[in-house]
Coordinates of C-alpha atoms in Angstrom, one line a residue:
V1 CA 52.0 70.1 101.2
N2 CA 54.0 66.9 101.3
T3 CA 51.0 64.7 100.3
E4 CA 50.1 67.1 97.4
A5 CA 53.7 67.2 96.2
K6 CA 53.9 63.4 96.2
R7 CA 50.6 63.2 94.3
L8 CA 51.8 65.6 91.6
M9 CA 55.3 64.0 91.2
L10 CA 53.9 60.5 91.1
A11 CA 51.3 61.5 88.6
L12 CA 53.9 63.0 86.4
A13 CA 56.1 59.9 86.6
F14 CA 53.3 57.3 86.0
E15 CA 50.9 59.2 83.7
R16 CA 53.1 61.4 81.6
W17 CA 56.5 59.7 81.6
K18 CA 54.9 56.2 81.7
V19 CA 57.6 54.8 84.1
H20 CA 57.3 51.3 85.4
R21 CA 58.6 52.0 88.9
V22 CA 59.3 54.9 91.2
T23 CA 61.9 54.4 94.0
L24 CA 61.8 56.3 97.3
K25 CA 64.8 56.2 99.7
T26 CA 65.3 57.3 103.2
D27 CA 67.6 56.7 106.1
E28 CA 66.7 53.4 107.8
R29 CA 66.5 55.3 111.2
N30 CA 64.0 57.9 109.9
S31 CA 60.8 56.3 111.2
R32 CA 58.7 59.3 110.3
S33 CA 59.8 59.3 106.7
R34 CA 59.4 55.5 106.4
A35 CA 55.9 55.7 107.9
N36 CA 54.9 58.4 105.4
I37 CA 56.2 56.4 102.5
E38 CA 54.3 53.3 103.7
R39 CA 51.2 55.4 104.3
I40 CA 50.9 56.4 100.7
G41 CA 51.5 52.8 99.5
G42 CA 55.2 52.4 99.1
K43 CA 56.5 48.8 99.5
L44 CA 59.7 48.1 101.2
D45 CA 62.2 46.6 98.8
G46 CA 65.0 46.2 101.3
I47 CA 67.8 47.9 103.3
L48 CA 71.0 48.9 101.6
R49 CA 73.6 48.4 104.3
A50 CA 76.3 51.0 104.7
H51 CA 75.0 52.7 101.6
M52 CA 76.2 56.3 102.0
P53 CA 77.5 58.9 104.5
A54 CA 74.9 59.9 107.1
S55 CA 74.1 63.5 108.1
D56 CA 75.5 62.7 111.6
G57 CA 78.9 61.8 110.2
G58 CA 78.4 58.1 110.4
V59 CA 77.4 55.6 107.7
R60 CA 73.8 55.4 106.7
N61 CA 71.7 52.3 105.9
T62 CA 69.1 53.2 103.3
A63 CA 65.6 51.9 103.4
T64 CA 64.5 51.5 99.7
Y65 CA 60.8 51.5 98.8
S66 CA 59.0 51.4 95.5
I67 CA 55.7 52.0 93.8
V68 CA 55.1 50.1 90.5
A69 CA 52.8 51.1 87.7
S70 CA 50.2 48.5 88.5
E71 CA 49.9 49.9 92.0
W72 CA 49.6 53.5 90.9
P73 CA 45.8 53.7 90.5
G74 CA 45.4 52.5 94.1
V75 CA 48.1 54.9 95.4
A76 CA 46.5 57.8 93.5
K77 CA 43.1 57.0 95.0
R78 CA 44.6 56.9 98.5
L79 CA 46.4 60.2 97.9
D80 CA 43.3 61.8 96.6
G81 CA 41.4 60.7 99.7
M82 CA 44.0 62.1 101.9
L83 CA 43.9 65.4 100.1
A84 CA 40.1 65.6 100.2
R85 CA 40.1 65.5 104.0

């Protein structure tokens, strides 16, 4: 479901709204989420230090990723391949 949802949301952003960039953010410590963002083609832009409160009551560093419009065709193809399996 996660892969299909990402495919639909990214298609809406790039194909209908014609955005230049989509940003994805997750807690720096969330290795599962980070791996999934990278798996679909998200590129790490950097880490925002002490960015916001964390769910555990501490302070969260945020890993910020992006996909830009020129990368979308490759990302869409990758997502379509994952969904075909």
